[in-house]
Structure formats: structure tokens, C-alpha cells
GROMACS .gro file of N, CA and C in nm:
model
  537
    1UNK      N    1  -0.432   2.334   0.192
    1UNK     CA    2  -0.536   2.312   0.292
    1UNK      C    3  -0.575   2.158   0.292
    2UNK      N    4  -0.580   2.101   0.415
    2UNK     CA    5  -0.619   1.968   0.429
    2UNK      C    6  -0.769   1.949   0.444
    3UNK      N    7  -0.825   1.846   0.368
    3UNK     CA    8  -0.964   1.815   0.370
    3UNK      C    9  -0.980   1.700   0.474
    4UNK      N   10  -1.020   1.733   0.594
    4UNK     CA   11  -1.025   1.637   0.702
    4UNK      C   12  -1.140   1.536   0.679
    5UNK      N   13  -1.108   1.413   0.719
    5UNK     CA   14  -1.203   1.309   0.716
    5UNK      C   15  -1.284   1.281   0.842
    6UNK      N   16  -1.372   1.184   0.849
    6UNK     CA   17  -1.448   1.161   0.960
    6UNK      C   18  -1.361   1.124   1.087
    7UNK      N   19  -1.251   1.044   1.070
    7UNK     CA   20  -1.166   1.005   1.183
    7UNK      C   21  -1.108   1.118   1.252
    8UNK      N   22  -1.075   1.226   1.183
    8UNK     CA   23  -1.015   1.344   1.250
    8UNK      C   24  -1.113   1.405   1.334
    9UNK      N   25  -1.240   1.429   1.278
    9UNK     CA   26  -1.348   1.496   1.348
    9UNK      C   27  -1.395   1.411   1.479
   10UNK      N   28  -1.386   1.282   1.463
   10UNK     CA   29  -1.413   1.206   1.590
   10UNK      C   30  -1.302   1.207   1.692
   11UNK      N   31  -1.180   1.231   1.649
   11UNK     CA   32  -1.069   1.239   1.739
   11UNK      C   33  -1.056   1.374   1.799
   12UNK      N   34  -1.094   1.485   1.740
   12UNK     CA   35  -1.066   1.621   1.774
   12UNK      C   36  -1.127   1.655   1.911
   13UNK      N   37  -1.045   1.712   1.999
   13UNK     CA   38  -1.097   1.769   2.128
   13UNK      C   39  -1.015   1.875   2.165
   14UNK      N   40  -1.064   2.001   2.149
   14UNK     CA   41  -0.985   2.116   2.156
   14UNK      C   42  -0.948   2.155   2.304
   15UNK      N   43  -1.011   2.085   2.405
   15UNK     CA   44  -0.977   2.103   2.549
   15UNK      C   45  -0.846   2.033   2.580
   16UNK      N   46  -0.798   1.944   2.506
   16UNK     CA   47  -0.677   1.879   2.535
   16UNK      C   48  -0.551   1.923   2.463
   17UNK      N   49  -0.440   1.955   2.532
   17UNK     CA   50  -0.320   2.000   2.458
   17UNK      C   51  -0.266   1.891   2.376
   18UNK      N   52  -0.219   1.935   2.250
   18UNK     CA   53  -0.170   1.848   2.155
   18UNK      C   54  -0.024   1.877   2.112
   19UNK      N   55   0.053   1.777   2.095
   19UNK     CA   56   0.188   1.790   2.037
   19UNK      C   57   0.177   1.738   1.886
   20UNK      N   58   0.236   1.803   1.783
   20UNK     CA   59   0.220   1.769   1.649
   20UNK      C   60   0.352   1.755   1.583
   21UNK      N   61   0.356   1.647   1.496
   21UNK     CA   62   0.469   1.626   1.400
   21UNK      C   63   0.418   1.633   1.267
   22UNK      N   64   0.474   1.712   1.170
   22UNK     CA   65   0.423   1.716   1.037
   22UNK      C   66   0.549   1.701   0.938
   23UNK      N   67   0.519   1.635   0.830
   23UNK     CA   68   0.625   1.605   0.729
   23UNK      C   69   0.560   1.615   0.592
   24UNK      N   70   0.637   1.668   0.496
   24UNK     CA   71   0.588   1.671   0.358
   24UNK      C   72   0.689   1.589   0.270
   25UNK      N   73   0.635   1.486   0.208
   25UNK     CA   74   0.729   1.402   0.128
   25UNK      C   75   0.760   1.464  -0.007
   26UNK      N   76   0.852   1.413  -0.080
   26UNK     CA   77   0.901   1.469  -0.202
   26UNK      C   78   0.791   1.480  -0.315
   27UNK      N   79   0.691   1.389  -0.304
   27UNK     CA   80   0.587   1.401  -0.407
   27UNK      C   81   0.470   1.488  -0.357
   28UNK      N   82   0.485   1.555  -0.248
   28UNK     CA   83   0.381   1.644  -0.203
   28UNK      C   84   0.278   1.593  -0.103
   29UNK      N   85   0.288   1.449  -0.083
   29UNK     CA   86   0.205   1.394   0.025
   29UNK      C   87   0.238   1.446   0.158
   30UNK      N   88   0.145   1.460   0.246
   30UNK     CA   89   0.172   1.523   0.378
   30UNK      C   90   0.139   1.416   0.492
   31UNK      N   91   0.223   1.415   0.591
   31UNK     CA   92   0.201   1.323   0.711
   31UNK      C   93   0.179   1.418   0.824
   32UNK      N   94   0.083   1.390   0.904
   32UNK     CA   95   0.051   1.470   1.031
   32UNK      C   96   0.032   1.367   1.143
   33UNK      N   97   0.106   1.385   1.248
   33UNK     CA   98   0.085   1.295   1.370
   33UNK      C   99   0.062   1.389   1.484
   34UNK      N  100  -0.043   1.364   1.562
   34UNK     CA  101  -0.073   1.444   1.677
   34UNK      C  102  -0.077   1.350   1.797
   35UNK      N  103  -0.027   1.388   1.901
   35UNK     CA  104  -0.034   1.314   2.033
   35UNK      C  105  -0.096   1.400   2.140
   36UNK      N  106  -0.170   1.327   2.227
   36UNK     CA  107  -0.233   1.404   2.336
   36UNK      C  108  -0.248   1.300   2.455
   37UNK      N  109  -0.263   1.361   2.577
   37UNK     CA  110  -0.290   1.272   2.693
   37UNK      C  111  -0.428   1.310   2.749
   38UNK      N  112  -0.509   1.200   2.767
   38UNK     CA  113  -0.654   1.233   2.817
   38UNK      C  114  -0.647   1.260   2.963
   39UNK      N  115  -0.754   1.313   3.025
   39UNK     CA  116  -0.753   1.335   3.175
   39UNK      C  117  -0.732   1.205   3.246
   40UNK      N  118  -0.761   1.093   3.193
   40UNK     CA  119  -0.743   0.962   3.251
   40UNK      C  120  -0.599   0.922   3.240
   41UNK      N  121  -0.513   0.984   3.175
   41UNK     CA  122  -0.372   0.956   3.154
   41UNK      C  123  -0.335   0.866   3.034
   42UNK      N  124  -0.435   0.843   2.945
   42UNK     CA  125  -0.408   0.759   2.826
   42UNK      C  126  -0.348   0.850   2.718
   43UNK      N  127  -0.236   0.808   2.663
   43UNK     CA  128  -0.175   0.873   2.543
   43UNK      C  129  -0.242   0.827   2.418
   44UNK      N  130  -0.292   0.923   2.349
   44UNK     CA  131  -0.366   0.893   2.227
   44UNK      C  132  -0.281   0.956   2.103
   45UNK      N  133  -0.288   0.887   1.989
   45UNK     CA  134  -0.214   0.927   1.868
   45UNK      C  135  -0.306   0.938   1.751
   46UNK      N  136  -0.304   1.056   1.673
   46UNK     CA  137  -0.382   1.051   1.552
   46UNK      C  138  -0.279   1.061   1.439
   47UNK      N  139  -0.308   0.985   1.332
   47UNK     CA  140  -0.226   0.984   1.214
   47UNK      C  141  -0.305   1.022   1.098
   48UNK      N  142  -0.256   1.120   1.022
   48UNK     CA  143  -0.326   1.155   0.903
   48UNK      C  144  -0.238   1.167   0.788
   49UNK      N  145  -0.275   1.103   0.679
   49UNK     CA  146  -0.188   1.109   0.561
   49UNK      C  147  -0.275   1.168   0.451
   50UNK      N  148  -0.214   1.272   0.382
   50UNK     CA  149  -0.294   1.358   0.284
   50UNK      C  150  -0.225   1.369   0.152
   51UNK      N  151  -0.303   1.368   0.049
   51UNK     CA  152  -0.240   1.384  -0.087
   51UNK      C  153  -0.191   1.529  -0.096
   52UNK      N  154  -0.111   1.548  -0.206
   52UNK     CA  155  -0.056   1.691  -0.221
   52UNK      C  156  -0.158   1.800  -0.232
   53UNK      N  157  -0.279   1.763  -0.292
   53UNK     CA  158  -0.389   1.858  -0.297
   53UNK      C  159  -0.467   1.873  -0.165
   54UNK      N  160  -0.434   1.793  -0.069
   54UNK     CA  161  -0.498   1.804   0.061
   54UNK      C  162  -0.600   1.691   0.090
   55UNK      N  163  -0.637   1.613  -0.002
   55UNK     CA  164  -0.733   1.507   0.013
   55UNK      C  165  -0.680   1.405   0.112
   56UNK      N  166  -0.770   1.358   0.199
   56UNK     CA  167  -0.725   1.251   0.301
   56UNK      C  168  -0.708   1.113   0.234
   57UNK      N  169  -0.589   1.060   0.255
   57UNK     CA  170  -0.564   0.927   0.205
   57UNK      C  171  -0.594   0.832   0.312
   58UNK      N  172  -0.556   0.859   0.432
   58UNK     CA  173  -0.572   0.768   0.547
   58UNK      C  174  -0.568   0.857   0.672
   59UNK      N  175  -0.672   0.827   0.759
   59UNK     CA  176  -0.673   0.887   0.899
   59UNK      C  177  -0.707   0.787   0.995
   60UNK      N  178  -0.638   0.774   1.096
   60UNK     CA  179  -0.671   0.682   1.203
   60UNK      C  180  -0.618   0.730   1.335
   61UNK      N  181  -0.674   0.680   1.453
   61UNK     CA  182  -0.623   0.721   1.582
   61UNK      C  183  -0.620   0.591   1.672
   62UNK      N  184  -0.522   0.602   1.761
   62UNK     CA  185  -0.483   0.489   1.848
   62UNK      C  186  -0.469   0.522   1.993
   63UNK      N  187  -0.509   0.447   2.086
   63UNK     CA  188  -0.476   0.456   2.228
   63UNK      C  189  -0.337   0.380   2.248
   64UNK      N  190  -0.243   0.458   2.291
   64UNK     CA  191  -0.107   0.400   2.309
   64UNK      C  192  -0.076   0.334   2.445
   65UNK      N  193  -0.109   0.403   2.552
   65UNK     CA  194  -0.073   0.348   2.688
   65UNK      C  195  -0.085   0.453   2.788
   66UNK      N  196  -0.069   0.420   2.914
   66UNK     CA  197  -0.082   0.526   3.022
   66UNK      C  198   0.052   0.611   3.027
   67UNK      N  199   0.024   0.740   3.019
   67UNK     CA  200   0.139   0.838   3.031
   67UNK      C  201   0.257   0.799   2.946
   68UNK      N  202   0.236   0.751   2.817
   68UNK     CA  203   0.348   0.733   2.734
   68UNK      C  204   0.400   0.869   2.690
   69UNK      N  205   0.528   0.896   2.695
   69UNK     CA  206   0.576   1.039   2.665
   69UNK      C  207   0.542   1.069   2.511
   70UNK      N  208   0.516   1.203   2.501
   70UNK     CA  209   0.486   1.251   2.364
   70UNK      C  210   0.586   1.219   2.252
   71UNK      N  211   0.711   1.228   2.298
   71UNK     CA  212   0.822   1.192   2.198
   71UNK      C  213   0.797   1.054   2.147
   72UNK      N  214   0.781   0.958   2.232
   72UNK     CA  215   0.766   0.815   2.190
   72UNK      C  216   0.635   0.794   2.109
   73UNK      N  217   0.537   0.863   2.145
   73UNK     CA  218   0.399   0.852   2.078
   73UNK      C  219   0.415   0.914   1.942
   74UNK      N  220   0.483   1.026   1.927
   74UNK     CA  221   0.496   1.091   1.793
   74UNK      C  222   0.590   1.004   1.709
   75UNK      N  223   0.693   0.945   1.762
   75UNK     CA  224   0.784   0.860   1.692
   75UNK      C  225   0.709   0.736   1.636
   76UNK      N  226   0.632   0.673   1.724
   76UNK     CA  227   0.556   0.556   1.686
   76UNK      C  228   0.456   0.597   1.576
   77UNK      N  229   0.394   0.716   1.587
   77UNK     CA  230   0.295   0.752   1.483
   77UNK      C  231   0.358   0.792   1.358
   78UNK      N  232   0.483   0.837   1.354
   78UNK     CA  233   0.555   0.862   1.222
   78UNK      C  234   0.594   0.727   1.162
   79UNK      N  235   0.633   0.637   1.244
   79UNK     CA  236   0.665   0.497   1.181
   79UNK      C  237   0.541   0.438   1.129
   80UNK      N  238   0.430   0.450   1.197
   80UNK     CA  239   0.295   0.390   1.148
   80UNK      C  240   0.256   0.460   1.020
   81UNK      N  241   0.278   0.583   1.008
   81UNK     CA  242   0.238   0.660   0.883
   81UNK      C  243   0.325   0.614   0.772
   82UNK      N  244   0.445   0.591   0.789
   82UNK     CA  245   0.536   0.550   0.684
   82UNK      C  246   0.494   0.398   0.639
   83UNK      N  247   0.459   0.320   0.738
   83UNK     CA  248   0.412   0.182   0.709
   83UNK      C  249   0.287   0.189   0.622
   84UNK      N  250   0.195   0.277   0.657
   84UNK     CA  251   0.080   0.292   0.577
   84UNK      C  252   0.101   0.341   0.437
   85UNK      N  253   0.200   0.433   0.420
   85UNK     CA  254   0.230   0.475   0.290
   85UNK      C  255   0.295   0.365   0.209
   86UNK      N  256   0.382   0.285   0.277
   86UNK     CA  257   0.429   0.162   0.205
   86UNK      C  258   0.320   0.066   0.155
   87UNK      N  259   0.219   0.054   0.238
   87UNK     CA  260   0.118  -0.042   0.202
   87UNK      C  261   0.031   0.021   0.095
   88UNK      N  262   0.017   0.150   0.077
   88UNK     CA  263  -0.076   0.203  -0.020
   88UNK      C  264   0.002   0.239  -0.154
   89UNK      N  265   0.139   0.209  -0.159
   89UNK     CA  266   0.211   0.233  -0.278
   89UNK      C  267   0.159   0.150  -0.397
   90UNK      N  268   0.154   0.197  -0.514
   90UNK     CA  269   0.113   0.107  -0.624
   90UNK      C  270   0.212  -0.006  -0.646
   91UNK      N  271   0.171  -0.115  -0.700
   91UNK     CA  272   0.266  -0.227  -0.723
   91UNK      C  273   0.384  -0.189  -0.818
   92UNK      N  274   0.496  -0.217  -0.780
   92UNK     CA  275   0.613  -0.198  -0.863
   92UNK      C  276   0.679  -0.336  -0.873
   93UNK      N  277   0.686  -0.389  -1.003
   93UNK     CA  278   0.749  -0.519  -1.023
   93UNK      C  279   0.897  -0.522  -0.980
   94UNK      N  280   0.935  -0.635  -0.917
   94UNK     CA  281   1.071  -0.643  -0.860
   94UNK      C  282   1.169  -0.679  -0.971
   95UNK      N  283   1.129  -0.671  -1.097
   95UNK     CA  284   1.228  -0.705  -1.208
   95UNK      C  285   1.251  -0.587  -1.300
   96UNK      N  286   1.324  -0.606  -1.395
   96UNK     CA  287   1.360  -0.488  -1.488
   96UNK      C  288   1.231  -0.426  -1.552
   97UNK      N  289   1.237  -0.310  -1.582
   97UNK     CA  290   1.115  -0.234  -1.633
   97UNK      C  291   1.079  -0.283  -1.770
   98UNK      N  292   0.947  -0.298  -1.796
   98UNK     CA  293   0.895  -0.343  -1.922
   98UNK      C  294   0.768  -0.255  -1.946
   99UNK      N  295   0.715  -0.286  -2.065
   99UNK     CA  296   0.581  -0.226  -2.100
   99UNK      C  297   0.469  -0.297  -2.041
  100UNK      N  298   0.487  -0.420  -1.989
  100UNK     CA  299   0.385  -0.504  -1.937
  100UNK      C  300   0.412  -0.538  -1.791
  101UNK      N  301   0.311  -0.589  -1.719
  101UNK     CA  302   0.339  -0.633  -1.588
  101UNK      C  303   0.355  -0.784  -1.575
  102UNK      N  304   0.373  -0.846  -1.690
  102UNK     CA  305   0.391  -0.992  -1.691
  102UNK      C  306   0.531  -1.028  -1.636
  103UNK      N  307   0.550  -1.161  -1.638
  103UNK     CA  308   0.694  -1.194  -1.599
  103UNK      C  309   0.796  -1.144  -1.692
  104UNK      N  310   0.922  -1.151  -1.665
  104UNK     CA  311   1.032  -1.100  -1.747
  104UNK      C  312   1.028  -1.170  -1.874
  105UNK      N  313   1.029  -1.092  -1.989
  105UNK     CA  314   1.022  -1.142  -2.123
  105UNK      C  315   1.170  -1.134  -2.174
  106UNK      N  316   1.215  -1.257  -2.213
  106UNK     CA  317   1.350  -1.265  -2.254
  106UNK      C  318   1.365  -1.284  -2.419
  107UNK      N  319   1.255  -1.317  -2.483
  107UNK     CA  320   1.250  -1.343  -2.619
  107UNK      C  321   1.257  -1.200  -2.699
  108UNK      N  322   1.364  -1.178  -2.767
  108UNK     CA  323   1.391  -1.047  -2.823
  108UNK      C  324   1.279  -1.007  -2.922
  109UNK      N  325   1.227  -1.094  -3.007
  109UNK     CA  326   1.125  -1.066  -3.097
  109UNK      C  327   1.002  -1.023  -3.029
  110UNK      N  328   0.969  -1.079  -2.907
  110UNK     CA  329   0.855  -1.051  -2.839
  110UNK      C  330   0.872  -0.908  -2.773
  111UNK      N  331   0.994  -0.879  -2.728
  111UNK     CA  332   1.023  -0.746  -2.667
  111UNK      C  333   1.009  -0.638  -2.778
  112UNK      N  334   1.065  -0.666  -2.895
  112UNK     CA  335   1.058  -0.568  -3.008
  112UNK      C  336   0.917  -0.532  -3.043
  113UNK      N  337   0.835  -0.643  -3.052
  113UNK     CA  338   0.689  -0.612  -3.076
  113UNK      C  339   0.620  -0.526  -2.972
  114UNK      N  340   0.661  -0.553  -2.847
  114UNK     CA  341   0.597  -0.477  -2.738
  114UNK      C  342   0.648  -0.340  -2.729
  115UNK      N  343   0.759  -0.309  -2.790
  115UNK     CA  344   0.812  -0.175  -2.785
  115UNK      C  345   0.757  -0.083  -2.899
  116UNK      N  346   0.683  -0.144  -2.986
  116UNK     CA  347   0.628  -0.067  -3.097
  116UNK      C  348   0.531   0.041  -3.035
  117UNK      N  349   0.510   0.150  -3.101
  117UNK     CA  350   0.423   0.242  -3.053
  117UNK      C  351   0.272   0.188  -3.058
  118UNK      N  352   0.211   0.200  -2.949
  118UNK     CA  353   0.072   0.154  -2.935
  118UNK      C  354  -0.009   0.258  -2.858
  119UNK      N  355  -0.136   0.247  -2.871
  119UNK     CA  356  -0.220   0.344  -2.797
  119UNK      C  357  -0.230   0.302  -2.648
  120UNK      N  358  -0.278   0.383  -2.559
  120UNK     CA  359  -0.287   0.347  -2.428
  120UNK      C  360  -0.386   0.236  -2.405
  121UNK      N  361  -0.490   0.232  -2.473
  121UNK     CA  362  -0.591   0.119  -2.465
  121UNK      C  363  -0.529  -0.008  -2.509
  122UNK      N  364  -0.452  -0.011  -2.616
  122UNK     CA  365  -0.385  -0.140  -2.662
  122UNK      C  366  -0.287  -0.182  -2.560
  123UNK      N  367  -0.214  -0.087  -2.497
  123UNK     CA  368  -0.115  -0.122  -2.395
  123UNK      C  369  -0.182  -0.184  -2.270
  124UNK      N  370  -0.293  -0.123  -2.231
  124UNK     CA  371  -0.375  -0.172  -2.119
  124UNK      C  372  -0.424  -0.311  -2.138
  125UNK      N  373  -0.465  -0.331  -2.267
  125UNK     CA  374  -0.522  -0.466  -2.310
  125UNK      C  375  -0.420  -0.567  -2.297
  126UNK      N  376  -0.298  -0.542  -2.346
  126UNK     CA  377  -0.187  -0.639  -2.336
  126UNK      C  378  -0.154  -0.661  -2.189
  127UNK      N  379  -0.135  -0.553  -2.115
  127UNK     CA  380  -0.099  -0.569  -1.972
  127UNK      C  381  -0.211  -0.649  -1.905
  128UNK      N  382  -0.339  -0.631  -1.931
  128UNK     CA  383  -0.447  -0.705  -1.870
  128UNK      C  384  -0.435  -0.857  -1.909
  129UNK      N  385  -0.403  -0.885  -2.035
  129UNK     CA  386  -0.397  -1.026  -2.077
  129UNK      C  387  -0.275  -1.085  -2.012
  130UNK      N  388  -0.163  -1.022  -2.004
  130UNK     CA  389  -0.043  -1.074  -1.938
  130UNK      C  390  -0.069  -1.106  -1.792
  131UNK      N  391  -0.128  -1.007  -1.720
  131UNK     CA  392  -0.157  -1.021  -1.580
  131UNK      C  393  -0.253  -1.135  -1.552
  132UNK      N  394  -0.360  -1.152  -1.641
  132UNK     CA  395  -0.452  -1.267  -1.631
  132UNK      C  396  -0.381  -1.396  -1.651
  133UNK      N  397  -0.298  -1.396  -1.750
  133UNK     CA  398  -0.223  -1.528  -1.779
  133UNK      C  399  -0.143  -1.570  -1.663
  134UNK      N  400  -0.066  -1.466  -1.607
  134UNK     CA  401   0.018  -1.497  -1.495
  134UNK      C  402  -0.059  -1.539  -1.372
  135UNK      N  403  -0.171  -1.476  -1.348
  135UNK     CA  404  -0.254  -1.514  -1.234
  135UNK      C  405  -0.313  -1.644  -1.252
  136UNK      N  406  -0.363  -1.693  -1.370
  136UNK     CA  407  -0.412  -1.821  -1.392
  136UNK      C  408  -0.296  -1.927  -1.369
  137UNK      N  409  -0.180  -1.902  -1.420
  137UNK     CA  410  -0.070  -1.992  -1.407
  137UNK      C  411  -0.031  -2.010  -1.254
  138UNK      N  412  -0.021  -1.900  -1.178
  138UNK     CA  413   0.009  -1.900  -1.035
  138UNK      C  414  -0.098  -1.965  -0.962
  139UNK      N  415  -0.225  -1.945  -1.005
  139UNK     CA  416  -0.335  -2.015  -0.930
  139UNK      C  417  -0.339  -2.160  -0.950
  140UNK      N  418  -0.319  -2.195  -1.081
  140UNK     CA  419  -0.309  -2.342  -1.108
  140UNK      C  420  -0.191  -2.418  -1.036
  141UNK      N  421  -0.081  -2.347  -1.028
  141UNK     CA  422   0.041  -2.410  -0.963
  141UNK      C  423   0.002  -2.418  -0.818
  142UNK      N  424  -0.071  -2.325  -0.747
  142UNK     CA  425  -0.097  -2.326  -0.609
  142UNK      C  426  -0.201  -2.435  -0.586
  143UNK      N  427  -0.296  -2.446  -0.672
  143UNK     CA  428  -0.403  -2.556  -0.650
  143UNK      C  429  -0.342  -2.686  -0.656
  144UNK      N  430  -0.250  -2.706  -0.749
  144UNK     CA  431  -0.181  -2.835  -0.763
  144UNK      C  432  -0.096  -2.865  -0.640
  145UNK      N  433  -0.031  -2.759  -0.586
  145UNK     CA  434   0.043  -2.780  -0.458
  145UNK      C  435  -0.055  -2.807  -0.340
  146UNK      N  436  -0.174  -2.753  -0.337
  146UNK     CA  437  -0.259  -2.774  -0.228
  146UNK      C  438  -0.323  -2.915  -0.233
  147UNK      N  439  -0.323  -2.969  -0.353
  147UNK     CA  440  -0.368  -3.109  -0.365
  147UNK      C  441  -0.265  -3.215  -0.333
  148UNK      N  442  -0.143  -3.174  -0.316
  148UNK     CA  443  -0.036  -3.265  -0.284
  148UNK      C  444  -0.039  -3.309  -0.135
  149UNK      N  445  -0.014  -3.436  -0.105
  149UNK     CA  446  -0.025  -3.478   0.035
  149UNK      C  447   0.085  -3.422   0.133
  150UNK      N  448   0.197  -3.386   0.077
  150UNK     CA  449   0.303  -3.337   0.150
  150UNK      C  450   0.383  -3.226   0.067
  151UNK      N  451   0.400  -3.112   0.134
  151UNK     CA  452   0.455  -3.000   0.058
  151UNK      C  453   0.570  -2.938   0.151
  152UNK      N  454   0.683  -2.912   0.075
  152UNK     CA  455   0.790  -2.845   0.145
  152UNK      C  456   0.759  -2.707   0.174
  153UNK      N  457   0.791  -2.659   0.290
  153UNK     CA  458   0.758  -2.517   0.334
  153UNK      C  459   0.818  -2.409   0.246
  154UNK      N  460   0.939  -2.433   0.194
  154UNK     CA  461   1.002  -2.336   0.102
  154UNK      C  462   0.927  -2.320  -0.034
  155UNK      N  463   0.887  -2.441  -0.085
  155UNK     CA  464   0.809  -2.442  -0.207
  155UNK      C  465   0.677  -2.380  -0.184
  156UNK      N  466   0.611  -2.404  -0.068
  156UNK     CA  467   0.482  -2.341  -0.038
  156UNK      C  468   0.491  -2.189  -0.032
  157UNK      N  469   0.605  -2.135   0.035
  157UNK     CA  470   0.624  -1.997   0.047
  157UNK      C  471   0.650  -1.927  -0.091
  158UNK      N  472   0.722  -2.000  -0.178
  158UNK     CA  473   0.757  -1.952  -0.309
  158UNK      C  474   0.623  -1.938  -0.397
  159UNK      N  475   0.542  -2.039  -0.389
  159UNK     CA  476   0.422  -2.044  -0.464
  159UNK      C  477   0.324  -1.931  -0.408
  160UNK      N  478   0.310  -1.922  -0.280
  160UNK     CA  479   0.229  -1.821  -0.217
  160UNK      C  480   0.270  -1.685  -0.262
  161UNK      N  481   0.401  -1.650  -0.274
  161UNK     CA  482   0.452  -1.526  -0.300
  161UNK      C  483   0.420  -1.497  -0.452
  162UNK      N  484   0.435  -1.609  -0.537
  162UNK     CA  485   0.405  -1.593  -0.678
  162UNK      C  486   0.266  -1.554  -0.695
  163UNK      N  487   0.166  -1.615  -0.627
  163UNK     CA  488   0.021  -1.594  -0.634
  163UNK      C  489   0.000  -1.450  -0.590
  164UNK      N  490   0.056  -1.413  -0.475
  164UNK     CA  491   0.034  -1.274  -0.424
  164UNK      C  492   0.078  -1.177  -0.520
  165UNK      N  493   0.194  -1.191  -0.583
  165UNK     CA  494   0.234  -1.094  -0.690
  165UNK      C  495   0.154  -1.103  -0.813
  166UNK      N  496   0.098  -1.211  -0.845
  166UNK     CA  497   0.007  -1.211  -0.967
  166UNK      C  498  -0.123  -1.137  -0.940
  167UNK      N  499  -0.170  -1.148  -0.818
  167UNK     CA  500  -0.291  -1.083  -0.775
  167UNK      C  501  -0.254  -0.939  -0.777
  168UNK      N  502  -0.149  -0.881  -0.719
  168UNK     CA  503  -0.101  -0.746  -0.716
  168UNK      C  504  -0.100  -0.691  -0.861
  169UNK      N  505  -0.038  -0.769  -0.953
  169UNK     CA  506  -0.029  -0.726  -1.088
  169UNK      C  507  -0.175  -0.704  -1.149
  170UNK      N  508  -0.262  -0.792  -1.123
  170UNK     CA  509  -0.402  -0.783  -1.180
  170UNK      C  510  -0.470  -0.655  -1.120
  171UNK      N  511  -0.449  -0.636  -0.998
  171UNK     CA  512  -0.516  -0.513  -0.929
  171UNK      C  513  -0.458  -0.376  -0.984
  172UNK      N  514  -0.321  -0.388  -1.011
  172UNK     CA  515  -0.250  -0.272  -1.057
  172UNK      C  516  -0.309  -0.248  -1.203
  173UNK      N  517  -0.322  -0.339  -1.277
  173UNK     CA  518  -0.380  -0.317  -1.422
  173UNK      C  519  -0.514  -0.263  -1.415
  174UNK      N  520  -0.598  -0.319  -1.331
  174UNK     CA  521  -0.738  -0.277  -1.311
  174UNK      C  522  -0.748  -0.134  -1.265
  175UNK      N  523  -0.654  -0.086  -1.182
  175UNK     CA  524  -0.653   0.043  -1.137
  175UNK      C  525  -0.618   0.139  -1.261
  176UNK      N  526  -0.537   0.087  -1.353
  176UNK     CA  527  -0.500   0.156  -1.480
  176UNK      C  528  -0.632   0.177  -1.566
  177UNK      N  529  -0.718   0.084  -1.570
  177UNK     CA  530  -0.851   0.103  -1.642
  177UNK      C  531  -0.930   0.208  -1.573
  178UNK      N  532  -0.929   0.214  -1.447
  178UNK     CA  533  -1.021   0.305  -1.371
  178UNK      C  534  -0.974   0.448  -1.379
  179UNK      N  535  -0.841   0.475  -1.397
  179UNK     CA  536  -0.788   0.608  -1.391
  179UNK      C  537  -0.786   0.672  -1.524
   0.00000   0.00000   0.00000
């Protein structure tokens, strides 16, 4: 059973006919897209994403256009739902899997020490330290670049991406502390 949020109840109008698209992902999350046409001819789309147990992850609704066909509105809603799901995915490092979220460690002795059995609290502490170190290094590099009188656009993009990933790593580790 889905636990509807405020956006659904604001959108709900039982007098208007609705076409619905529903999908259940492999991990149990549910996508619901509804489309309707108002008496004024405006096509409206509701997008709901729910956790496996039914809790609302995201709900939103949009005005699409005058007399847009239901098929196109539902297709757009499905694409928007998948984009929302991609945005809400937890950070996954684009490099080989490790015990930490820091940059790729190549020193075998450091890797061996990291692979030792440790408690979850110790693991989170190491991950937090690594994430903070990477963030500070990326921030420092970006500040240095900002102080330069002339910057190559490719270098700027590279440093911006590094800083963005460092921020994502820190947020991911902080979520680990909260859960």
C-alpha cells in the first residue's frame, strides 16, 4: 500500500478521467505516472515514486501542454521518474571498489591495513577522514584555480568535477553516520 504525500492529495481530482502507468523496479521501488486532461484542455501529469514498503520518495505534478496525447504524457512522466531515481541514487564511486570512499589507493601496505577486520564505527571514521581529506584537497585546488588570471576550460571542468565528487563522497559518508 502506498503512503500518499501532500503533492498527490493536491493533484487528486476524482471528476477527471485518468490514464495510469505503473512499474515496480527490481529493488521493490514503485513508479506511478498518471495523466489527465483538464476541462480547459491542459494535459497534466503526476509522478510518484515510492519505496518498497510504500513510503513516498518523491511526488510531483506538471502541466504539459494543451491536448497533449496521454501516451506522450505518460512516456514523458516515465522518463522524468527515471531521471528522479538517478538523482536520488546514493553515490557510487566511479573507480574500483574499496573499503573507503577516498581516491584509488595503490599502496599495497595501505590496502592490506584497510582490509583488516574493523568495526563499523572504525570503518566510518576512516571513510569520514578520507572523504574530508579529499574534499579539502579538491577545495584547495579549486581555490588556487580561481585565483589564476587565466584558466583553461578543460582544467576548470576537471577541477569542478573533482570538487563535486569530493562533496558527494562527504555527503555519502555523513548519510552512513545517520543510518
